Amino acid sequence: MGLRNFVDKIKPTFSEGGKLSFLHSTFEGFETFLYVPNTTTAKGAHIRDCNDIKRVMIVVVLALIPAMLMGMYNIGYQSQLQGLAELEGAGVFGLFWYGFLKMLPMIIVSYVTGLAIEFTFAQKRKHEINEGFLVTGLLIPMVMPVSVPLWIVALSTAFAVIIGKEVFGGTGMNVFNPALLARAFAFFAYTPQMSGEKVWYAVDGMSGATALEQLSTTGTMQWSAMDAFIGLIPGSMGETSTAAILIGAAILLFTGVASWRIMLSVFVGGLAFGYLFDAVGMTEFPAYYHLLVGGFAFGAVFMATDPVTSAQTNCGKWIYGFMVGALAVLIRVINPAYPEGMMLSILFMNALAPLIDYFVVERNIARRKKLIKNI
Amino acid sequence: MKLSKNFTNPLAANNPVIVQILGICSALAVTVKLEPALVMGLSVTFVCAFSNLIMSLLRNGIPSRIRIIVQLVVIATLVIVVDQFLRAYMYDVSKQLSVYVGLIITNCIVMGRVEAFALANKPWDSFVDGVANGLGYAFILVLVAFFRELFGSGELFGITILGDWYTPNSLMLFPPMALIIIGCIIWIHRTLNKDLQEK
């Protein structure tokens, strides 16, 4: 327990009155990262649970790992398909390693930028550092195309953390999902670097439309549904493999971290509108394709279920989830400018979530009042 | 002493845009480039100053129940003067500003200053108040347009400042970014002026 002793020894330096007391939040952040805090709340009633915010966040990070590994392999696989000379004859591990080296810098950049801003704000406002960014920092690279320059990753992370989160008061107070806000910022600010045919491959000169773009322009795609399910199609780094995302979903649902109501209703909403458009003849491919291509599954499992920005009431969760899925398919089919509707639909429903909750609560109050009257 | 306070107050501590949150609509619409933003700011300053002056001169002769219609006539006349002037001498800018020159008549700052200040104060004070409020509005517009044009197209007044290495941020050209920039200015302003912060 040498580390524990060391932490205890340097603690007074960072406490009030100590030499480095202005770094108190940083110290506390590292201390609680290493050890379970031994302080207890002084007043007020609290529900005791072994699941603190740190553990919840770690579970989400774990759930993201299958999709991330699959995404890394897919980066190499897609480049090999395009005939990249250095990957000729490379095995599974070679392809994975190639993708790993492409994705790692972005993950580092996103974490360093985001955590630096979080630490600065925590220090300035003299509160503890929250762990929310552990998930956001991993989500941001996963929803970006592989060729996006590192400075765009850094800039959109900074925008999302400052304008999307710290302005509203930090973790737990944000209206919009920060990772999606980062993607929306990058998408609208640097459209040529974020969409089109050239961005989905790691090397310059390669190009090809994603499955989603092919579906929206021609109504068919060159890959089979199985390819799309396993994730061997071009797309943002972490979103392609529906199979790996479902493993993550299983982890989230088994541990009770994410709401099954939201997850299920997003898929139901997407399918319902998919079949609707299929029935009226506006799309020419099977409705379930919508769930396999693009960021639909990723958004449904990891973004829409964000406990901070989604609806809080159970009834509200059903409405919220259904609308997310339905709007995503609606944007995909109706609006030719945005082949991917998941980002916009989740952000839009984030804004409406408090309103949904408000009406659900109001309706409940009205119903109960009526009960009293009848007695 | 009183005069100088009349003049400086609307520029910072009681700025019409970032404290009273007036004139936001045009602040979003005309701030993509510096030139139209500056022209718009000066137009509003002109309308605001002279409507204040004229209404202050007329203030004792107008029955209070018809004052709004008189104000509208005065402001509308001034707006038409500005509009015709821009069309005659600055046609390009006038085209960029399109309807927003005409819409100065609905700008809450103009009507608000006439109602709140000019009808109760002497002509010279009212004139200064109008100029100061117009300049306070123009200042924020120019500030927002500065960031939007610099980062959105890498230019200032149409002259390239940031070279080829700079990738323009197209989000800056969309109105939401103007709102975010105004929000950031308000944030900084309130951090500096602690008395403005709500409890």
XYZ file of C-alpha atoms in Angstrom:
574
model
C 0.000 0.000 0.000
C 2.864 2.307 -0.761
C 0.716 4.360 -3.093
C -1.983 4.874 -0.457
C 0.618 6.107 2.001
C 2.089 8.409 -0.602
C -1.323 9.871 -1.426
C -2.009 10.413 2.296
C 1.378 12.038 2.739
C 0.918 14.607 -0.010
C -2.733 15.267 0.839
C -2.135 18.206 3.232
C -0.241 20.057 0.492
C -3.414 20.140 -1.588
C -5.905 20.704 1.211
C -7.057 24.131 2.286
C -4.119 26.192 3.488
C -1.582 23.961 1.790
C 0.910 25.211 -0.750
C -0.837 23.726 -3.758
C -4.401 24.134 -2.515
C -5.412 25.736 -5.813
C -4.952 22.302 -7.393
C -7.359 20.726 -4.906
C -9.845 19.492 -7.530
C -7.121 17.879 -9.605
C -5.714 16.089 -6.582
C -9.126 14.892 -5.523
C -9.848 13.692 -9.048
C -6.754 11.499 -9.039
C -7.255 10.315 -5.473
C -10.812 9.137 -6.064
C -9.703 7.639 -9.367
C -7.205 5.470 -7.497
C -9.140 4.715 -4.319
C -12.706 4.697 -3.085
C -13.167 7.974 -1.210
C -13.356 7.608 2.566
C -15.442 10.717 3.152
C -19.183 10.533 3.710
C -21.920 13.041 3.140
C -22.555 15.164 6.222
C -26.247 15.897 5.835
C -29.380 14.984 3.959
C -30.936 11.661 3.054
C -29.099 9.623 0.447
C -29.817 6.368 -1.263
C -26.906 4.039 -0.685
C -25.757 2.148 -3.722
C -22.440 0.636 -4.668
C -22.935 2.008 -8.168
C -21.400 5.462 -8.151
C -21.078 7.585 -11.269
C -17.540 6.318 -11.787
C -18.602 2.709 -11.991
C -21.501 3.523 -14.302
C -19.128 5.294 -16.654
C -16.641 2.404 -16.593
C -19.432 -0.010 -17.532
C -20.326 2.158 -20.541
C -16.675 2.302 -21.584
C -16.525 -1.511 -21.333
C -19.667 -1.782 -23.419
C -18.104 0.445 -26.065
C -14.984 -1.700 -26.411
C -16.415 -4.424 -28.730
C -17.632 -1.776 -31.189
C -14.299 0.019 -30.940
C -12.222 -3.125 -31.617
C -14.479 -4.076 -34.508
C -14.182 -0.531 -35.849
C -10.377 -0.724 -35.725
C -10.378 -3.999 -37.642
C -12.813 -2.546 -40.171
C -10.560 0.445 -40.884
C -7.807 -1.957 -41.928
C -10.244 -4.211 -43.776
C -11.712 -1.382 -45.850
C -8.254 -0.090 -46.764
C -7.207 -3.589 -47.829
C -10.318 -3.908 -49.985
C -9.324 -0.694 -51.723
C -5.981 -2.301 -52.521
C -3.631 -0.479 -50.173
C -0.167 -1.875 -50.965
C 1.160 -1.990 -47.400
C -1.770 -4.146 -46.290
C -1.474 -6.747 -49.043
C -1.786 -10.185 -47.539
C -2.108 -8.836 -44.001
C -3.877 -11.120 -41.559
C -6.626 -10.267 -39.095
C -4.164 -8.913 -36.588
C -2.315 -6.864 -39.193
C -5.542 -5.204 -40.278
C -6.536 -4.580 -36.688
C -3.142 -3.066 -35.874
C -3.396 -0.737 -38.870
C -6.796 0.522 -37.673
C -5.582 0.727 -34.095
C -2.766 3.090 -35.100
C -5.249 5.227 -37.057
C -7.772 5.503 -34.250
C -5.497 5.803 -31.222
C -4.295 9.392 -31.910
C -7.893 10.594 -32.155
C -8.846 8.954 -28.868
C -5.816 10.548 -27.197
C -6.558 13.986 -28.687
C -10.193 13.831 -27.633
C -9.331 12.777 -24.066
C -6.523 15.285 -23.611
C -8.545 18.235 -24.933
C -11.710 17.358 -23.053
C -10.062 16.488 -19.755
C -7.873 19.607 -19.836
C -11.008 21.763 -20.167
C -12.889 19.778 -17.514
C -9.996 20.059 -15.052
C -9.655 23.791 -15.670
C -13.347 24.428 -15.060
C -13.459 22.187 -11.993
C -10.446 24.027 -10.586
C -11.902 27.463 -11.314
C -15.324 26.642 -9.929
C -13.815 24.712 -7.014
C -15.872 21.587 -7.445
C -14.939 17.971 -7.958
C -13.996 16.628 -11.333
C -16.791 14.566 -12.806
C -16.212 11.354 -14.647
C -18.739 11.955 -17.411
C -16.046 12.751 -19.906
C -14.573 9.250 -19.714
C -17.430 8.091 -21.932
C -17.763 11.228 -24.053
C -14.046 11.188 -24.842
C -14.337 7.704 -26.297
C -17.632 8.342 -28.077
C -16.349 11.363 -29.993
C -13.718 9.535 -32.108
C -16.121 6.643 -32.645
C -18.665 8.829 -34.437
C -16.098 10.525 -36.683
C -14.870 9.350 -40.089
C -11.370 7.858 -40.050
C -9.740 10.541 -42.220
C -10.830 13.511 -40.108
C -7.833 15.706 -39.125
C -6.850 15.696 -35.453
C -7.399 19.437 -35.043
C -11.061 19.022 -35.994
C -11.371 16.344 -33.299
C -9.779 18.710 -30.776
C -11.855 21.730 -31.808
C -15.178 19.910 -31.778
C -14.361 18.297 -28.439
C -13.589 21.725 -26.997
C -16.815 23.142 -28.429
C -18.901 20.290 -27.054
C -17.371 20.456 -23.578
C -17.506 24.251 -23.225
C -20.699 25.218 -25.079
C -22.514 21.918 -24.615
C -21.662 21.138 -21.008
C -19.762 23.653 -18.900
C -22.028 26.545 -19.889
C -24.979 24.653 -18.435
C -23.102 23.799 -15.237
C -21.049 20.707 -16.044
C -21.754 16.973 -15.997
C -25.389 16.151 -15.385
C -26.700 19.585 -16.345
C -26.258 19.465 -20.107
C -29.242 19.676 -22.440
C -27.559 17.954 -25.381
C -25.439 14.836 -25.602
C -21.878 16.255 -25.726
C -20.480 13.589 -28.055
C -23.238 14.198 -30.597
C -22.807 17.934 -30.237
C -19.136 17.471 -31.107
C -20.136 15.558 -34.211
C -22.788 18.105 -35.143
C -20.256 20.910 -34.774
C -17.731 19.118 -36.968
C -20.426 18.189 -39.470
C -21.754 21.707 -39.970
C -18.443 23.528 -39.598
C -16.285 21.258 -41.735
C -18.756 19.501 -43.998
C -16.225 18.483 -46.703
C -14.039 16.763 -44.093
C -16.966 15.018 -42.437
C -19.087 13.677 -45.284
C -18.865 12.725 -48.908
C -17.119 9.821 -50.571
C -13.497 10.456 -49.656
C -13.594 10.613 -45.877
C -14.309 6.991 -45.003
C -10.845 5.679 -45.841
C -7.603 6.202 -43.982
C -5.491 7.042 -47.025
C -5.882 9.867 -49.532
C -7.140 8.972 -52.949
C -9.527 6.229 -51.906
C -13.194 6.885 -52.224
C -16.517 5.189 -52.074
C -19.965 5.919 -50.780
C -21.138 4.430 -47.506
C -23.947 1.930 -47.462
C -26.228 4.682 -46.217
C -25.358 7.024 -49.086
C -25.824 4.254 -51.622
C -29.216 3.406 -50.175
C -30.363 6.999 -50.234
C -29.228 7.649 -53.812
C -29.769 4.348 -55.594
C -32.024 2.378 -53.258
C -29.619 -0.576 -53.073
C -26.221 -1.217 -51.549
C -23.310 -3.279 -52.748
C -22.988 -5.127 -49.450
C -25.222 -7.857 -48.099
C -27.281 -7.335 -44.957
C -24.908 -9.746 -43.211
C -21.884 -7.550 -44.049
C -23.729 -4.562 -42.623
C -24.642 -6.529 -39.513
C -21.087 -7.663 -38.820
C -19.700 -4.262 -39.705
C -17.639 -4.767 -42.851
C -18.956 -1.605 -44.514
C -17.417 1.880 -44.652
C -18.682 4.370 -42.099
C -17.720 6.312 -39.001
C -15.095 4.515 -36.955
C -17.199 2.893 -34.268
C -20.661 2.743 -35.730
C -20.424 0.149 -38.495
C -20.718 -3.115 -36.610
C -24.270 -3.721 -35.428
C -23.187 -7.071 -33.951
C -20.517 -5.517 -31.722
C -22.912 -2.752 -30.703
C -25.468 -5.377 -29.669
C -22.836 -6.995 -27.406
C -22.389 -3.552 -25.834
C -26.153 -3.218 -25.539
C -26.310 -6.561 -23.740
C -23.696 -5.360 -21.228
C -25.570 -2.095 -20.656
C -28.920 -3.826 -20.208
C -27.574 -6.631 -18.030
C -25.967 -4.153 -15.635
C -29.030 -1.905 -15.763
C -26.982 1.120 -16.795
C -29.029 1.990 -19.873
C -32.796 2.064 -20.122
C -34.239 -0.870 -22.077
C -37.377 1.177 -22.703
C -35.479 3.775 -24.693
C -33.364 1.253 -26.569
C -36.340 -0.868 -27.553
C -38.553 2.041 -28.513
C -35.863 3.594 -30.735
C -35.698 0.368 -32.732
C -39.489 0.098 -32.795
C -39.826 3.690 -33.985
C -37.220 3.195 -36.686
C -38.787 -0.030 -37.914
C -42.295 1.414 -37.850
C -41.345 4.370 -40.021
C -39.124 2.144 -42.155
C -42.079 -0.097 -42.950
C -44.334 2.916 -43.439
C -42.044 4.385 -46.111
C -41.627 0.936 -47.607
C -45.385 0.498 -47.787
C -46.020 3.822 -49.525
C -43.173 3.085 -51.931
C -40.769 5.846 -50.959
C -37.959 3.386 -50.243
C -37.113 0.292 -52.239
C -35.117 -1.692 -49.694
C -36.292 -3.747 -46.702
C -37.109 -1.586 -43.674
C -34.714 -3.439 -41.363
C -31.784 -2.128 -43.449
C -32.281 1.161 -41.629
C -31.235 -0.477 -38.380
C -28.101 -2.044 -39.876
C -26.496 0.803 -41.794
C -25.168 4.139 -40.626
C -25.228 5.188 -37.010
C -28.715 3.982 -36.150
C -27.761 1.122 -33.840
C -24.871 3.052 -32.289
C -27.087 6.060 -31.606
C -29.884 3.917 -30.221
C -27.641 2.018 -27.809
C -25.075 4.589 -26.683
C -26.441 8.045 -27.474
C -30.196 8.038 -27.071
C -29.915 6.228 -23.721
C -27.712 8.919 -22.156
C -29.442 9.276 -18.752
C -28.808 13.016 -18.563
C -30.270 14.132 -21.857
C -33.075 11.610 -22.359
C -36.548 11.677 -20.861
C -36.740 10.679 -17.187
C -40.273 9.343 -16.754
C -41.026 5.798 -17.894
C -43.860 6.840 -20.161
C -41.715 9.709 -21.430
C -38.935 7.268 -22.308
C -41.253 5.330 -24.626
C -42.319 8.507 -26.432
C -38.783 9.879 -26.555
C -37.284 6.659 -27.915
C -40.000 6.128 -30.499
C -39.610 9.692 -31.762
C -35.815 9.345 -31.989
C -36.103 6.267 -34.198
C -38.989 7.621 -36.250
C -37.367 11.017 -36.869
C -34.043 9.410 -37.812
C -35.706 7.360 -40.563
C -37.856 10.331 -41.578
C -34.769 12.536 -42.095
C -32.946 9.744 -43.928
C -35.765 9.203 -46.391
C -37.261 12.666 -46.846
C -34.248 14.967 -46.646
C -31.730 14.310 -49.420
C -29.171 16.701 -47.898
C -28.615 14.540 -44.827
C -28.292 10.824 -45.571
C -27.724 10.231 -41.834
C -30.599 11.330 -39.622
C -29.644 9.746 -36.316
C -27.476 12.610 -35.066
C -30.073 15.286 -35.806
C -32.987 13.280 -34.470
C -31.292 12.535 -31.132
C -30.206 16.163 -30.686
C -33.712 17.320 -31.550
C -35.315 14.937 -29.078
C -32.735 15.932 -26.426
C -34.182 19.411 -26.666
C -37.748 18.105 -26.385
C -37.125 15.561 -23.608
C -37.893 17.956 -20.712
C -41.133 18.950 -22.459
C -42.184 15.308 -22.816
C -41.468 14.743 -19.126
C -43.446 17.845 -18.220
C -46.564 16.637 -20.024
C -46.256 13.104 -18.664
C -46.065 14.460 -15.115
C -48.929 16.910 -15.724
C -51.116 14.145 -17.112
C -50.368 11.971 -14.115
C -51.316 14.793 -11.750
C -54.544 15.401 -13.651
C -55.409 11.702 -13.557
C -54.872 11.538 -9.798
C -56.887 14.674 -9.178
C -59.755 13.105 -11.076
C -59.488 10.029 -8.864
C -59.861 12.173 -5.758
C -62.849 13.958 -7.229
C -64.616 10.687 -8.014
C -64.278 9.514 -4.421
C -21.276 64.614 -15.681
C -24.823 63.454 -16.278
C -24.290 63.644 -19.986
C -21.237 61.443 -19.984
C -23.032 58.809 -17.954
C -25.926 58.966 -20.397
C -23.434 58.276 -23.084
C -21.318 55.504 -21.535
C -24.078 53.518 -19.849
C -25.664 52.041 -23.008
C -22.240 51.165 -24.370
C -21.349 48.684 -21.648
C -23.187 48.384 -18.330
C -26.672 48.740 -19.832
C -25.992 47.629 -23.385
C -29.246 47.221 -25.338
C -28.196 43.924 -26.953
C -26.305 42.005 -24.279
C -28.076 43.302 -21.164
C -31.586 44.164 -22.332
C -31.486 41.445 -25.054
C -33.098 43.686 -27.673
C -32.444 43.708 -31.399
C -31.320 40.054 -31.430
C -33.108 39.209 -34.675
C -31.132 41.619 -36.814
C -27.970 40.786 -34.861
C -28.262 37.211 -36.121
C -29.179 38.145 -39.666
C -26.687 40.808 -40.728
C -23.492 39.736 -38.944
C -22.068 37.274 -41.463
C -19.746 40.005 -42.790
C -18.317 43.099 -41.154
C -19.395 45.618 -43.778
C -23.169 45.102 -43.624
C -22.964 44.802 -39.841
C -21.221 48.166 -39.574
C -23.652 49.853 -41.970
C -26.592 48.354 -40.117
C -25.189 49.549 -36.793
C -24.717 53.084 -38.083
C -28.197 53.126 -39.666
C -29.779 52.157 -36.364
C -27.660 54.784 -34.595
C -28.918 57.445 -37.023
C -32.569 56.422 -36.700
C -32.353 56.073 -32.938
C -30.614 59.427 -32.423
C -32.924 61.495 -34.619
C -36.147 59.818 -33.570
C -35.136 60.554 -29.985
C -34.332 64.176 -30.868
C -37.531 64.783 -32.823
C -39.782 63.098 -30.291
C -38.114 65.012 -27.490
C -38.787 68.285 -29.300
C -42.406 67.303 -29.872
C -42.961 65.741 -26.473
C -44.956 68.576 -24.917
C -47.236 69.016 -27.933
C -48.453 65.432 -28.342
C -51.502 64.124 -26.489
C -50.336 60.985 -24.752
C -53.028 58.729 -26.242
C -51.810 59.219 -29.826
C -48.087 59.253 -29.053
C -47.414 55.763 -30.443
C -48.742 56.630 -33.877
C -46.687 59.829 -33.917
C -43.599 57.859 -32.943
C -44.248 55.396 -35.743
C -44.559 58.176 -38.305
C -41.283 59.738 -37.187
C -39.378 56.445 -37.059
C -40.809 55.221 -40.363
C -39.831 58.466 -42.075
C -36.273 58.176 -40.789
C -36.037 54.530 -41.829
C -37.169 55.424 -45.348
C -34.537 58.163 -45.480
C -31.851 55.638 -44.463
C -33.124 53.038 -46.913
C -33.157 55.467 -49.842
C -29.726 56.763 -48.903
C -28.241 53.250 -48.856
C -29.856 52.394 -52.178
C -28.453 55.523 -53.756
C -24.926 55.415 -52.430
C -24.214 51.873 -51.196
C -26.261 49.645 -53.456
C -24.327 46.421 -52.784
C -24.577 46.704 -49.035
C -28.217 47.665 -49.346
C -28.865 44.455 -51.292
C -27.065 42.378 -48.655
C -29.085 43.946 -45.868
C -32.289 43.434 -47.882
C -35.343 43.671 -45.651
C -33.408 44.322 -42.484
C -33.081 48.043 -43.162
C -36.833 48.328 -43.453
C -37.192 46.261 -40.327
C -35.318 48.843 -38.253
C -38.786 50.260 -37.658
C -39.617 47.162 -35.612
C -36.315 47.244 -33.719
C -37.250 47.383 -30.056
C -34.262 49.563 -29.243
C -35.577 52.519 -31.293
C -39.131 52.441 -29.978
C -37.924 51.577 -26.491
C -35.621 54.586 -26.219
C -38.266 56.947 -27.533
C -40.817 55.664 -25.049
C -38.509 55.327 -22.090
C -36.240 58.297 -22.521
C -37.079 60.881 -25.181
C -40.636 61.526 -23.975
C -39.348 62.551 -20.556
C -36.071 64.307 -21.299
C -34.675 67.387 -23.002
C -33.681 67.259 -26.694
C -29.902 67.243 -26.247
C -29.942 64.526 -23.586
C -32.294 62.472 -25.746
C -30.067 62.863 -28.763
C -27.033 61.666 -26.810
C -29.028 58.761 -25.428
C -30.086 57.749 -28.938
C -26.540 57.947 -30.266
C -25.186 55.936 -27.329
C -27.792 53.185 -27.626
C -27.273 52.965 -31.354
C -23.522 52.715 -30.862
C -23.967 50.101 -28.150
C -25.963 48.051 -30.648
C -23.462 48.705 -33.436
C -20.551 47.695 -31.196
C -22.011 44.257 -30.484
C -22.906 43.755 -34.145
C -19.405 44.601 -35.263
C -17.882 42.379 -32.584
C -20.018 39.402 -33.615
C -19.399 40.063 -37.311
C -15.658 40.302 -36.654
C -15.524 36.742 -35.298
C -17.965 35.382 -37.855
C -16.195 36.838 -40.874
C -12.698 36.100 -39.561
C -13.350 32.444 -38.719
C -16.147 31.817 -41.198
C -14.386 33.027 -44.316
C -10.905 34.022 -43.133
C -11.485 37.629 -44.167
C -12.098 41.052 -42.655
C -14.015 43.618 -44.737
C -13.542 41.256 -47.673
C -9.728 41.261 -47.394
C -8.136 37.864 -46.816
C -6.502 37.746 -43.389
C -6.071 34.044 -42.750
C -4.267 32.436 -45.642
C -4.573 29.132 -47.443
C -3.634 27.100 -44.383
C -6.882 28.090 -42.722
C -9.948 25.908 -43.263
C -13.025 28.127 -43.021
C -15.481 27.120 -40.338
C -18.792 27.097 -42.179
C -20.797 26.840 -38.962
C -19.807 30.472 -38.383
C -21.862 31.461 -41.410
C -25.046 29.979 -39.943
C -27.228 32.164 -37.671
C -27.017 29.781 -34.660
C -23.330 30.623 -34.314
C -24.192 34.325 -33.983
C -26.437 33.386 -31.085
C -23.639 31.355 -29.487
C -21.163 34.238 -29.930
C -23.623 36.703 -28.383
C -24.070 34.184 -25.570
C -20.314 34.077 -25.008
C -20.133 37.899 -24.994
C -22.911 37.968 -22.378
C -21.035 35.331 -20.379
C -17.829 37.392 -20.350
C -19.737 40.613 -19.689
C -21.505 39.130 -16.668
C -18.316 37.653 -15.305
C -16.787 41.134 -15.398
C -19.888 42.917 -14.030
C -20.834 40.914 -10.966
C -23.853 43.130 -10.179
C -25.623 41.824 -13.309
C -25.605 38.218 -12.124
C -28.912 36.892 -10.900
C -28.849 35.119 -7.583
